Amino acid sequence: MPPTQRRLTENSFNLRLETDWLGQSLEHYQVLESTQVLALERARAGCKEGLVIVSDRQTSGKGTQARTWHSNHDGGIWLSFVLHPNLTPIQAPQLTLLTATVLTKVINDITGLNPEIKWPNDILIGQKKVAGILTETKGQHNKLDYAVVGIGLNVNQLSNQLNEELRQIATSLKIETNESYSKQAMIQAILTQFELSYEDYLKHGFPRVKENWLKSAYRLGEKIQYTVDGVLKEAIFRDLSEDGCLIVLNELKKSEKLYSAEISWF
Ligand code: BTN
């Protein structure tokens, strides 16, 4: 990484942070290629659980399925954190679902908006994407070594500050409410809520996460379309499975598990 990109800005995010461990170690940059890449590097080097990397801008933000995440603007929250959860690799998708419930709660608490979760990793407001989650893990045998959770949340961008190709399908909290928000307060709220929810999840398991998730699920109980081997099908979106798949009731009234690439939501 070139030295100019490593410049740390005044680190105010973990001042008055009311967490025990998440974000107590925090690195804040003005510009990075990707907080995710750096957090993965730190995780591989054996950093402690709870390290948070925040950057005002990212020049090479990563989305899911090797997509680019446009984040070269300081109006959004771009952060990644490192966990060492006592989970099996098969449980890893639950971390994305958990993070989605945290984001919907924090957005609702701070803005009064009612975001929806489009499975598995998108947060929508009025059918437009306001946030995305990227969870990357490394596991050996039956145990995860680490998980890195990346969150991208459009906060204070105006429409013309969003990537041109995305303007029709993306939004920000400011666009939705006409108000600007303190990114510092919002990051603190996300970290505080994540720590609470994560500890609850590790203690009580997935059912409570699932219950919260279903309350905000986009198009739950509705007909969705999906493709299997090139054949377009329809089914009712019914539930979420333990391994993070969608459960639908297909045309034969049978339960089926679906994987993301097959579904067309809109
Ligand atoms: C998606 O919806 O495709 C997931 C987007 C995740 C973006 C965040 S921004 C912070 C972190 N750093 C990255 O490079 N990506 C994640």
PDB file of C-alpha atoms and ligand atoms in Angstrom:
ATOM      1  CA  MET A   1       0.000   0.000   0.000  1.00  0.00           C
ATOM      2  CA  PRO A   2       1.523   3.422  -0.932  1.00  0.00           C
ATOM      3  CA  PRO A   3       2.468   5.468   2.178  1.00  0.00           C
ATOM      4  CA  THR A   4       0.009   8.285   1.354  1.00  0.00           C
ATOM      5  CA  GLN A   5      -2.899   5.893   1.644  1.00  0.00           C
ATOM      6  CA  ARG A   6      -1.788   4.785   5.064  1.00  0.00           C
ATOM      7  CA  ARG A   7      -2.290   8.238   6.589  1.00  0.00           C
ATOM      8  CA  LEU A   8      -4.497   7.897   9.636  1.00  0.00           C
ATOM      9  CA  THR A   9      -7.008  10.639  10.273  1.00  0.00           C
ATOM     10  CA  GLU A  10      -7.918  11.923  13.694  1.00  0.00           C
ATOM     11  CA  ASN A  11      -9.370   8.880  15.329  1.00  0.00           C
ATOM     12  CA  SER A  12     -12.614   9.882  16.979  1.00  0.00           C
ATOM     13  CA  PHE A  13     -14.703   6.818  16.210  1.00  0.00           C
ATOM     14  CA  ASN A  14     -13.751   4.841  19.268  1.00  0.00           C
ATOM     15  CA  LEU A  15     -13.982   7.761  21.669  1.00  0.00           C
ATOM     16  CA  ARG A  16     -16.915   7.164  23.982  1.00  0.00           C
ATOM     17  CA  LEU A  17     -17.589   3.870  22.204  1.00  0.00           C
ATOM     18  CA  GLU A  18     -19.734   1.821  24.555  1.00  0.00           C
ATOM     19  CA  THR A  19     -18.512  -1.606  23.524  1.00  0.00           C
ATOM     20  CA  ASP A  20     -16.400  -4.068  25.471  1.00  0.00           C
ATOM     21  CA  TRP A  21     -14.332  -5.358  22.577  1.00  0.00           C
ATOM     22  CA  LEU A  22     -15.677  -4.412  19.142  1.00  0.00           C
ATOM     23  CA  GLY A  23     -13.831  -1.350  17.889  1.00  0.00           C
ATOM     24  CA  GLN A  24     -11.727  -0.966  21.029  1.00  0.00           C
ATOM     25  CA  SER A  25      -8.942  -1.459  18.556  1.00  0.00           C
ATOM     26  CA  LEU A  26      -9.753   0.667  15.513  1.00  0.00           C
ATOM     27  CA  GLU A  27      -7.843   1.972  12.507  1.00  0.00           C
ATOM     28  CA  HIS A  28      -9.274   4.931  10.633  1.00  0.00           C
ATOM     29  CA  TYR A  29      -7.946   5.975   7.227  1.00  0.00           C
ATOM     30  CA  GLN A  30      -8.788   8.815   4.885  1.00  0.00           C
ATOM     31  CA  VAL A  31      -8.410   6.583   1.887  1.00  0.00           C
ATOM     32  CA  LEU A  32      -7.821   2.880   1.389  1.00  0.00           C
ATOM     33  CA  GLU A  33      -8.237   0.514  -1.489  1.00  0.00           C
ATOM     34  CA  SER A  34     -10.604  -1.532   0.640  1.00  0.00           C
ATOM     35  CA  THR A  35     -11.200  -1.877   4.374  1.00  0.00           C
ATOM     36  CA  GLN A  36     -12.047  -5.503   3.669  1.00  0.00           C
ATOM     37  CA  VAL A  37      -8.678  -6.272   2.107  1.00  0.00           C
ATOM     38  CA  LEU A  38      -6.811  -4.670   5.001  1.00  0.00           C
ATOM     39  CA  ALA A  39      -8.993  -6.387   7.633  1.00  0.00           C
ATOM     40  CA  LEU A  40      -8.382  -9.745   5.920  1.00  0.00           C
ATOM     41  CA  GLU A  41      -4.660  -9.015   5.988  1.00  0.00           C
ATOM     42  CA  ARG A  42      -4.829  -8.217   9.702  1.00  0.00           C
ATOM     43  CA  ALA A  43      -6.912 -11.360  10.352  1.00  0.00           C
ATOM     44  CA  ARG A  44      -4.400 -13.537   8.502  1.00  0.00           C
ATOM     45  CA  ALA A  45      -1.627 -11.984  10.594  1.00  0.00           C
ATOM     46  CA  GLY A  46      -3.530 -13.076  13.724  1.00  0.00           C
ATOM     47  CA  CYS A  47      -5.078  -9.829  15.010  1.00  0.00           C
ATOM     48  CA  LYS A  48      -7.439  -9.966  17.967  1.00  0.00           C
ATOM     49  CA  GLU A  49     -11.203 -10.256  17.648  1.00  0.00           C
ATOM     50  CA  GLY A  50     -12.891  -6.889  17.401  1.00  0.00           C
ATOM     51  CA  LEU A  51     -10.396  -4.962  15.251  1.00  0.00           C
ATOM     52  CA  VAL A  52     -12.301  -2.430  13.126  1.00  0.00           C
ATOM     53  CA  ILE A  53     -10.956  -0.794   9.965  1.00  0.00           C
ATOM     54  CA  VAL A  54     -12.793   2.326   8.767  1.00  0.00           C
ATOM     55  CA  SER A  55     -11.987   4.426   5.734  1.00  0.00           C
ATOM     56  CA  ASP A  56     -13.529   7.723   4.595  1.00  0.00           C
ATOM     57  CA  ARG A  57     -13.124   6.584   0.982  1.00  0.00           C
ATOM     58  CA  GLN A  58     -12.254   3.374  -0.818  1.00  0.00           C
ATOM     59  CA  THR A  59     -10.651   3.308  -4.233  1.00  0.00           C
ATOM     60  CA  SER A  60     -11.301  -0.375  -4.837  1.00  0.00           C
ATOM     61  CA  GLY A  61     -14.262  -1.398  -2.692  1.00  0.00           C
ATOM     62  CA  LYS A  62     -15.289  -5.045  -2.938  1.00  0.00           C
ATOM     63  CA  GLY A  63     -18.847  -6.268  -3.273  1.00  0.00           C
ATOM     64  CA  THR A  64     -20.173  -9.807  -3.271  1.00  0.00           C
ATOM     65  CA  GLN A  65     -19.655 -12.065  -6.301  1.00  0.00           C
ATOM     66  CA  ALA A  66     -16.464 -10.189  -7.212  1.00  0.00           C
ATOM     67  CA  ARG A  67     -18.420  -7.004  -7.957  1.00  0.00           C
ATOM     68  CA  THR A  68     -17.040  -3.518  -7.411  1.00  0.00           C
ATOM     69  CA  TRP A  69     -18.477  -1.590  -4.484  1.00  0.00           C
ATOM     70  CA  HIS A  70     -18.459   2.102  -5.411  1.00  0.00           C
ATOM     71  CA  SER A  71     -17.248   3.925  -2.344  1.00  0.00           C
ATOM     72  CA  ASN A  72     -14.881   6.646  -3.482  1.00  0.00           C
ATOM     73  CA  HIS A  73     -16.949   9.278  -1.662  1.00  0.00           C
ATOM     74  CA  ASP A  74     -16.767  10.218   1.991  1.00  0.00           C
ATOM     75  CA  GLY A  75     -20.555  10.400   2.454  1.00  0.00           C
ATOM     76  CA  GLY A  76     -20.838   6.702   3.234  1.00  0.00           C
ATOM     77  CA  ILE A  77     -19.715   4.376   5.992  1.00  0.00           C
ATOM     78  CA  TRP A  78     -17.156   1.875   4.795  1.00  0.00           C
ATOM     79  CA  LEU A  79     -15.908  -0.450   7.485  1.00  0.00           C
ATOM     80  CA  SER A  80     -14.808  -4.027   8.141  1.00  0.00           C
ATOM     81  CA  PHE A  81     -14.229  -5.909  11.370  1.00  0.00           C
ATOM     82  CA  VAL A  82     -12.548  -9.127  12.398  1.00  0.00           C
ATOM     83  CA  LEU A  83     -14.256 -11.885  14.391  1.00  0.00           C
ATOM     84  CA  HIS A  84     -12.997 -15.214  15.691  1.00  0.00           C
ATOM     85  CA  PRO A  85     -16.335 -16.943  16.146  1.00  0.00           C
ATOM     86  CA  ASN A  86     -16.695 -20.431  17.495  1.00  0.00           C
ATOM     87  CA  LEU A  87     -18.758 -21.471  14.473  1.00  0.00           C
ATOM     88  CA  THR A  88     -18.570 -24.088  11.755  1.00  0.00           C
ATOM     89  CA  PRO A  89     -18.049 -22.928   8.142  1.00  0.00           C
ATOM     90  CA  ILE A  90     -21.641 -23.940   7.390  1.00  0.00           C
ATOM     91  CA  GLN A  91     -22.881 -21.426   9.968  1.00  0.00           C
ATOM     92  CA  ALA A  92     -20.882 -18.548   8.440  1.00  0.00           C
ATOM     93  CA  PRO A  93     -23.813 -17.154   6.364  1.00  0.00           C
ATOM     94  CA  GLN A  94     -25.611 -16.548   9.660  1.00  0.00           C
ATOM     95  CA  LEU A  95     -23.143 -13.725  10.317  1.00  0.00           C
ATOM     96  CA  THR A  96     -24.409 -11.865   7.241  1.00  0.00           C
ATOM     97  CA  LEU A  97     -28.012 -12.392   8.345  1.00  0.00           C
ATOM     98  CA  LEU A  98     -27.166 -11.185  11.849  1.00  0.00           C
ATOM     99  CA  THR A  99     -25.429  -8.091  10.476  1.00  0.00           C
ATOM    100  CA  ALA A 100     -28.472  -7.313   8.340  1.00  0.00           C
ATOM    101  CA  THR A 101     -30.704  -7.288  11.439  1.00  0.00           C
ATOM    102  CA  VAL A 102     -28.224  -4.968  13.165  1.00  0.00           C
ATOM    103  CA  LEU A 103     -28.236  -2.522  10.248  1.00  0.00           C
ATOM    104  CA  THR A 104     -32.036  -2.447   9.951  1.00  0.00           C
ATOM    105  CA  LYS A 105     -32.347  -1.750  13.681  1.00  0.00           C
ATOM    106  CA  VAL A 106     -29.721   1.005  13.722  1.00  0.00           C
ATOM    107  CA  ILE A 107     -31.143   2.678  10.603  1.00  0.00           C
ATOM    108  CA  ASN A 108     -34.628   2.535  12.100  1.00  0.00           C
ATOM    109  CA  ASP A 109     -33.480   3.846  15.510  1.00  0.00           C
ATOM    110  CA  ILE A 110     -31.576   6.774  14.006  1.00  0.00           C
ATOM    111  CA  THR A 111     -33.732   7.770  11.033  1.00  0.00           C
ATOM    112  CA  GLY A 112     -37.182   6.307  11.694  1.00  0.00           C
ATOM    113  CA  LEU A 113     -37.039   4.613   8.276  1.00  0.00           C
ATOM    114  CA  ASN A 114     -38.115   0.982   7.949  1.00  0.00           C
ATOM    115  CA  PRO A 115     -35.490  -0.753   5.827  1.00  0.00           C
ATOM    116  CA  GLU A 116     -36.047  -4.212   4.426  1.00  0.00           C
ATOM    117  CA  ILE A 117     -33.546  -7.035   4.047  1.00  0.00           C
ATOM    118  CA  LYS A 118     -33.246  -8.478   0.573  1.00  0.00           C
ATOM    119  CA  TRP A 119     -31.716 -11.883   1.048  1.00  0.00           C
ATOM    120  CA  PRO A 120     -28.937 -12.440   1.635  1.00  0.00           C
ATOM    121  CA  ASN A 121     -26.942  -9.250   2.003  1.00  0.00           C
ATOM    122  CA  ASP A 122     -28.780  -6.148   0.788  1.00  0.00           C
ATOM    123  CA  ILE A 123     -30.561  -3.534   2.860  1.00  0.00           C
ATOM    124  CA  LEU A 124     -33.262  -1.738   0.910  1.00  0.00           C
ATOM    125  CA  ILE A 125     -35.323   1.352   1.415  1.00  0.00           C
ATOM    126  CA  GLY A 126     -38.284   1.522  -0.929  1.00  0.00           C
ATOM    127  CA  GLN A 127     -36.720  -1.117  -3.224  1.00  0.00           C
ATOM    128  CA  LYS A 128     -33.439   0.798  -3.498  1.00  0.00           C
ATOM    129  CA  LYS A 129     -30.218  -0.465  -1.989  1.00  0.00           C
ATOM    130  CA  VAL A 130     -28.886   1.610   0.899  1.00  0.00           C
ATOM    131  CA  ALA A 131     -26.380  -0.877   2.338  1.00  0.00           C
ATOM    132  CA  GLY A 132     -24.555  -4.094   1.540  1.00  0.00           C
ATOM    133  CA  ILE A 133     -22.769  -6.686   3.638  1.00  0.00           C
ATOM    134  CA  LEU A 134     -19.791  -8.812   2.657  1.00  0.00           C
ATOM    135  CA  THR A 135     -18.761 -11.658   4.976  1.00  0.00           C
ATOM    136  CA  GLU A 136     -15.548 -13.504   4.187  1.00  0.00           C
ATOM    137  CA  THR A 137     -14.244 -16.390   6.250  1.00  0.00           C
ATOM    138  CA  LYS A 138     -11.403 -18.821   6.560  1.00  0.00           C
ATOM    139  CA  GLY A 139     -12.021 -22.158   8.173  1.00  0.00           C
ATOM    140  CA  GLN A 140     -10.151 -25.345   8.837  1.00  0.00           C
ATOM    141  CA  HIS A 141     -11.807 -28.666   9.557  1.00  0.00           C
ATOM    142  CA  ASN A 142     -15.014 -27.834  11.329  1.00  0.00           C
ATOM    143  CA  LYS A 143     -14.156 -24.458  12.796  1.00  0.00           C
ATOM    144  CA  LEU A 144     -13.781 -20.940  11.447  1.00  0.00           C
ATOM    145  CA  ASP A 145     -10.365 -19.361  12.020  1.00  0.00           C
ATOM    146  CA  TYR A 146     -11.763 -15.913  11.396  1.00  0.00           C
ATOM    147  CA  ALA A 147     -14.552 -14.008   9.745  1.00  0.00           C
ATOM    148  CA  VAL A 148     -14.305 -10.510   8.313  1.00  0.00           C
ATOM    149  CA  VAL A 149     -17.591  -8.640   8.073  1.00  0.00           C
ATOM    150  CA  GLY A 150     -17.641  -5.644   5.743  1.00  0.00           C
ATOM    151  CA  ILE A 151     -20.407  -3.054   5.801  1.00  0.00           C
ATOM    152  CA  GLY A 152     -21.060  -0.386   3.194  1.00  0.00           C
ATOM    153  CA  LEU A 153     -23.813   2.079   4.095  1.00  0.00           C
ATOM    154  CA  ASN A 154     -24.808   5.093   2.014  1.00  0.00           C
ATOM    155  CA  VAL A 155     -25.373   7.848   4.551  1.00  0.00           C
ATOM    156  CA  ASN A 156     -24.948  11.447   3.412  1.00  0.00           C
ATOM    157  CA  GLN A 157     -24.543  11.193  -0.353  1.00  0.00           C
ATOM    158  CA  LEU A 158     -26.822  13.145  -2.636  1.00  0.00           C
ATOM    159  CA  SER A 159     -28.163  11.379  -5.691  1.00  0.00           C
ATOM    160  CA  ASN A 160     -25.494  12.880  -7.982  1.00  0.00           C
ATOM    161  CA  GLN A 161     -22.809  11.649  -5.599  1.00  0.00           C
ATOM    162  CA  LEU A 162     -23.818   8.029  -6.089  1.00  0.00           C
ATOM    163  CA  ASN A 163     -22.250   6.134  -8.950  1.00  0.00           C
ATOM    164  CA  GLU A 164     -24.073   7.083 -12.157  1.00  0.00           C
ATOM    165  CA  GLU A 165     -24.957   3.509 -13.101  1.00  0.00           C
ATOM    166  CA  LEU A 166     -26.474   2.893  -9.687  1.00  0.00           C
ATOM    167  CA  ARG A 167     -28.636   5.984  -9.263  1.00  0.00           C
ATOM    168  CA  GLN A 168     -31.816   4.201 -10.274  1.00  0.00           C
ATOM    169  CA  ILE A 169     -31.261   1.295  -7.900  1.00  0.00           C
ATOM    170  CA  ALA A 170     -29.357   2.793  -4.954  1.00  0.00           C
ATOM    171  CA  THR A 171     -30.186   5.367  -2.313  1.00  0.00           C
ATOM    172  CA  SER A 172     -28.754   6.979   0.829  1.00  0.00           C
ATOM    173  CA  LEU A 173     -30.235   7.930   4.185  1.00  0.00           C
ATOM    174  CA  LYS A 174     -29.952  11.588   3.191  1.00  0.00           C
ATOM    175  CA  ILE A 175     -31.838  11.073  -0.064  1.00  0.00           C
ATOM    176  CA  GLU A 176     -34.590   9.294   1.834  1.00  0.00           C
ATOM    177  CA  THR A 177     -34.991  11.778   4.692  1.00  0.00           C
ATOM    178  CA  ASN A 178     -33.456  15.059   3.535  1.00  0.00           C
ATOM    179  CA  GLU A 179     -31.282  15.021   6.615  1.00  0.00           C
ATOM    180  CA  SER A 180     -27.565  14.578   7.212  1.00  0.00           C
ATOM    181  CA  TYR A 181     -26.318  12.176   9.864  1.00  0.00           C
ATOM    182  CA  SER A 182     -23.211  11.997  12.020  1.00  0.00           C
ATOM    183  CA  LYS A 183     -21.183   9.109  10.654  1.00  0.00           C
ATOM    184  CA  GLN A 184     -19.380   8.887  13.971  1.00  0.00           C
ATOM    185  CA  ALA A 185     -22.639   8.389  15.901  1.00  0.00           C
ATOM    186  CA  MET A 186     -23.857   5.912  13.337  1.00  0.00           C
ATOM    187  CA  ILE A 187     -20.655   3.846  13.431  1.00  0.00           C
ATOM    188  CA  GLN A 188     -20.793   3.803  17.212  1.00  0.00           C
ATOM    189  CA  ALA A 189     -24.425   2.637  17.096  1.00  0.00           C
ATOM    190  CA  ILE A 190     -23.594  -0.107  14.562  1.00  0.00           C
ATOM    191  CA  LEU A 191     -20.677  -1.419  16.627  1.00  0.00           C
ATOM    192  CA  THR A 192     -22.619  -1.278  19.898  1.00  0.00           C
ATOM    193  CA  GLN A 193     -25.628  -3.060  18.426  1.00  0.00           C
ATOM    194  CA  PHE A 194     -23.491  -5.623  16.626  1.00  0.00           C
ATOM    195  CA  GLU A 195     -21.642  -6.535  19.807  1.00  0.00           C
ATOM    196  CA  LEU A 196     -24.928  -6.988  21.703  1.00  0.00           C
ATOM    197  CA  SER A 197     -26.585  -9.034  18.958  1.00  0.00           C
ATOM    198  CA  TYR A 198     -23.494 -11.156  18.300  1.00  0.00           C
ATOM    199  CA  GLU A 199     -23.101 -12.067  21.969  1.00  0.00           C
ATOM    200  CA  ASP A 200     -26.782 -12.928  22.160  1.00  0.00           C
ATOM    201  CA  TYR A 201     -26.427 -15.065  19.027  1.00  0.00           C
ATOM    202  CA  LEU A 202     -23.391 -16.937  20.364  1.00  0.00           C
ATOM    203  CA  LYS A 203     -25.284 -17.627  23.605  1.00  0.00           C
ATOM    204  CA  HIS A 204     -28.737 -18.450  22.273  1.00  0.00           C
ATOM    205  CA  GLY A 205     -28.095 -19.544  18.696  1.00  0.00           C
ATOM    206  CA  PHE A 206     -29.714 -18.659  15.399  1.00  0.00           C
ATOM    207  CA  PRO A 207     -33.499 -18.735  16.185  1.00  0.00           C
ATOM    208  CA  ARG A 208     -33.620 -15.167  17.582  1.00  0.00           C
ATOM    209  CA  VAL A 209     -31.612 -13.829  14.631  1.00  0.00           C
ATOM    210  CA  LYS A 210     -33.979 -15.569  12.253  1.00  0.00           C
ATOM    211  CA  GLU A 211     -37.022 -14.163  14.041  1.00  0.00           C
ATOM    212  CA  ASN A 212     -35.685 -10.603  13.728  1.00  0.00           C
ATOM    213  CA  TRP A 213     -34.555 -11.179  10.176  1.00  0.00           C
ATOM    214  CA  LEU A 214     -37.966 -12.426   9.036  1.00  0.00           C
ATOM    215  CA  LYS A 215     -39.612  -9.306  10.510  1.00  0.00           C
ATOM    216  CA  SER A 216     -37.733  -7.171   7.960  1.00  0.00           C
ATOM    217  CA  ALA A 217     -37.539  -9.647   5.095  1.00  0.00           C
ATOM    218  CA  TYR A 218     -38.218  -8.203   1.661  1.00  0.00           C
ATOM    219  CA  ARG A 219     -41.071 -10.042  -0.120  1.00  0.00           C
ATOM    220  CA  LEU A 220     -41.647 -12.642   2.583  1.00  0.00           C
ATOM    221  CA  GLY A 221     -44.888 -14.487   1.846  1.00  0.00           C
ATOM    222  CA  GLU A 222     -44.850 -13.251  -1.755  1.00  0.00           C
ATOM    223  CA  LYS A 223     -44.309 -14.917  -5.088  1.00  0.00           C
ATOM    224  CA  ILE A 224     -40.729 -14.785  -6.383  1.00  0.00           C
ATOM    225  CA  GLN A 225     -39.221 -15.993  -9.622  1.00  0.00           C
ATOM    226  CA  TYR A 226     -36.138 -18.133  -9.941  1.00  0.00           C
ATOM    227  CA  THR A 227     -34.291 -20.136 -12.527  1.00  0.00           C
ATOM    228  CA  VAL A 228     -33.217 -23.770 -12.279  1.00  0.00           C
ATOM    229  CA  ASP A 229     -31.187 -25.183 -15.185  1.00  0.00           C
ATOM    230  CA  GLY A 230     -32.416 -22.339 -17.385  1.00  0.00           C
ATOM    231  CA  VAL A 231     -36.091 -22.950 -16.529  1.00  0.00           C
ATOM    232  CA  LEU A 232     -37.984 -20.029 -14.995  1.00  0.00           C
ATOM    233  CA  LYS A 233     -40.093 -21.010 -11.974  1.00  0.00           C
ATOM    234  CA  GLU A 234     -42.276 -19.282  -9.414  1.00  0.00           C
ATOM    235  CA  ALA A 235     -42.631 -19.971  -5.721  1.00  0.00           C
ATOM    236  CA  ILE A 236     -43.740 -18.369  -2.463  1.00  0.00           C
ATOM    237  CA  PHE A 237     -40.933 -17.142  -0.222  1.00  0.00           C
ATOM    238  CA  ARG A 238     -41.701 -18.805   3.127  1.00  0.00           C
ATOM    239  CA  ASP A 239     -38.744 -19.021   5.480  1.00  0.00           C
ATOM    240  CA  LEU A 240     -35.017 -19.015   6.134  1.00  0.00           C
ATOM    241  CA  SER A 241     -32.982 -22.182   6.792  1.00  0.00           C
ATOM    242  CA  GLU A 242     -30.308 -22.719   9.469  1.00  0.00           C
ATOM    243  CA  ASP A 243     -27.608 -22.607   6.790  1.00  0.00           C
ATOM    244  CA  GLY A 244     -28.896 -19.293   5.509  1.00  0.00           C
ATOM    245  CA  CYS A 245     -30.826 -20.457   2.427  1.00  0.00           C
ATOM    246  CA  LEU A 246     -34.244 -19.240   1.383  1.00  0.00           C
ATOM    247  CA  ILE A 247     -37.053 -21.726   1.810  1.00  0.00           C
ATOM    248  CA  VAL A 248     -39.823 -21.453  -0.755  1.00  0.00           C
ATOM    249  CA  LEU A 249     -43.026 -23.325  -1.441  1.00  0.00           C
ATOM    250  CA  ASN A 250     -42.774 -24.361  -5.080  1.00  0.00           C
ATOM    251  CA  GLU A 251     -45.492 -24.893  -7.688  1.00  0.00           C
ATOM    252  CA  LEU A 252     -45.918 -28.485  -6.457  1.00  0.00           C
ATOM    253  CA  LYS A 253     -46.497 -27.106  -2.925  1.00  0.00           C
ATOM    254  CA  LYS A 254     -43.194 -28.614  -1.819  1.00  0.00           C
ATOM    255  CA  SER A 255     -40.538 -26.862   0.276  1.00  0.00           C
ATOM    256  CA  GLU A 256     -37.365 -26.101  -1.625  1.00  0.00           C
ATOM    257  CA  LYS A 257     -34.085 -24.412  -0.650  1.00  0.00           C
ATOM    258  CA  LEU A 258     -32.820 -21.681  -2.957  1.00  0.00           C
ATOM    259  CA  TYR A 259     -29.403 -20.171  -3.544  1.00  0.00           C
ATOM    260  CA  SER A 260     -28.934 -16.481  -4.364  1.00  0.00           C
ATOM    261  CA  ALA A 261     -27.750 -16.629  -7.976  1.00  0.00           C
ATOM    262  CA  GLU A 262     -31.029 -18.180  -9.104  1.00  0.00           C
ATOM    263  CA  ILE A 263     -33.435 -15.559  -7.823  1.00  0.00           C
ATOM    264  CA  SER A 264     -34.830 -12.501  -9.595  1.00  0.00           C
ATOM    265  CA  TRP A 265     -36.368 -10.220  -7.020  1.00  0.00           C
ATOM    266  CA  PHE A 266     -37.775  -7.291  -8.950  1.00  0.00           C
TER     267      PHE A 266
HETATM  268  C1  BTN B   1     -22.480  -6.072  -1.505  1.00  0.00           C
HETATM  269  O1  BTN B   1     -23.629  -5.698  -1.314  1.00  0.00           O
HETATM  270  O2  BTN B   1     -22.103  -6.491  -2.594  1.00  0.00           O
HETATM  271  C2  BTN B   1     -21.516  -6.022  -0.336  1.00  0.00           C
HETATM  272  C3  BTN B   1     -20.852  -4.697  -0.256  1.00  0.00           C
HETATM  273  C4  BTN B   1     -19.861  -4.569   0.894  1.00  0.00           C
HETATM  274  C5  BTN B   1     -19.118  -3.265   0.832  1.00  0.00           C
HETATM  275  C6  BTN B   1     -18.264  -3.036   2.041  1.00  0.00           C
HETATM  276  S1  BTN B   1     -17.708  -1.375   2.163  1.00  0.00           S
HETATM  277  C7  BTN B   1     -16.644  -1.827   3.451  1.00  0.00           C
HETATM  278  C8  BTN B   1     -16.034  -3.152   3.086  1.00  0.00           C
HETATM  279  N1  BTN B   1     -14.875  -2.947   2.234  1.00  0.00           N
HETATM  280  C9  BTN B   1     -15.060  -3.423   1.010  1.00  0.00           C
HETATM  281  O3  BTN B   1     -14.216  -3.372   0.095  1.00  0.00           O
HETATM  282  N2  BTN B   1     -16.277  -3.954   0.892  1.00  0.00           N
HETATM  283  C10 BTN B   1     -17.009  -3.877   2.149  1.00  0.00           C
END
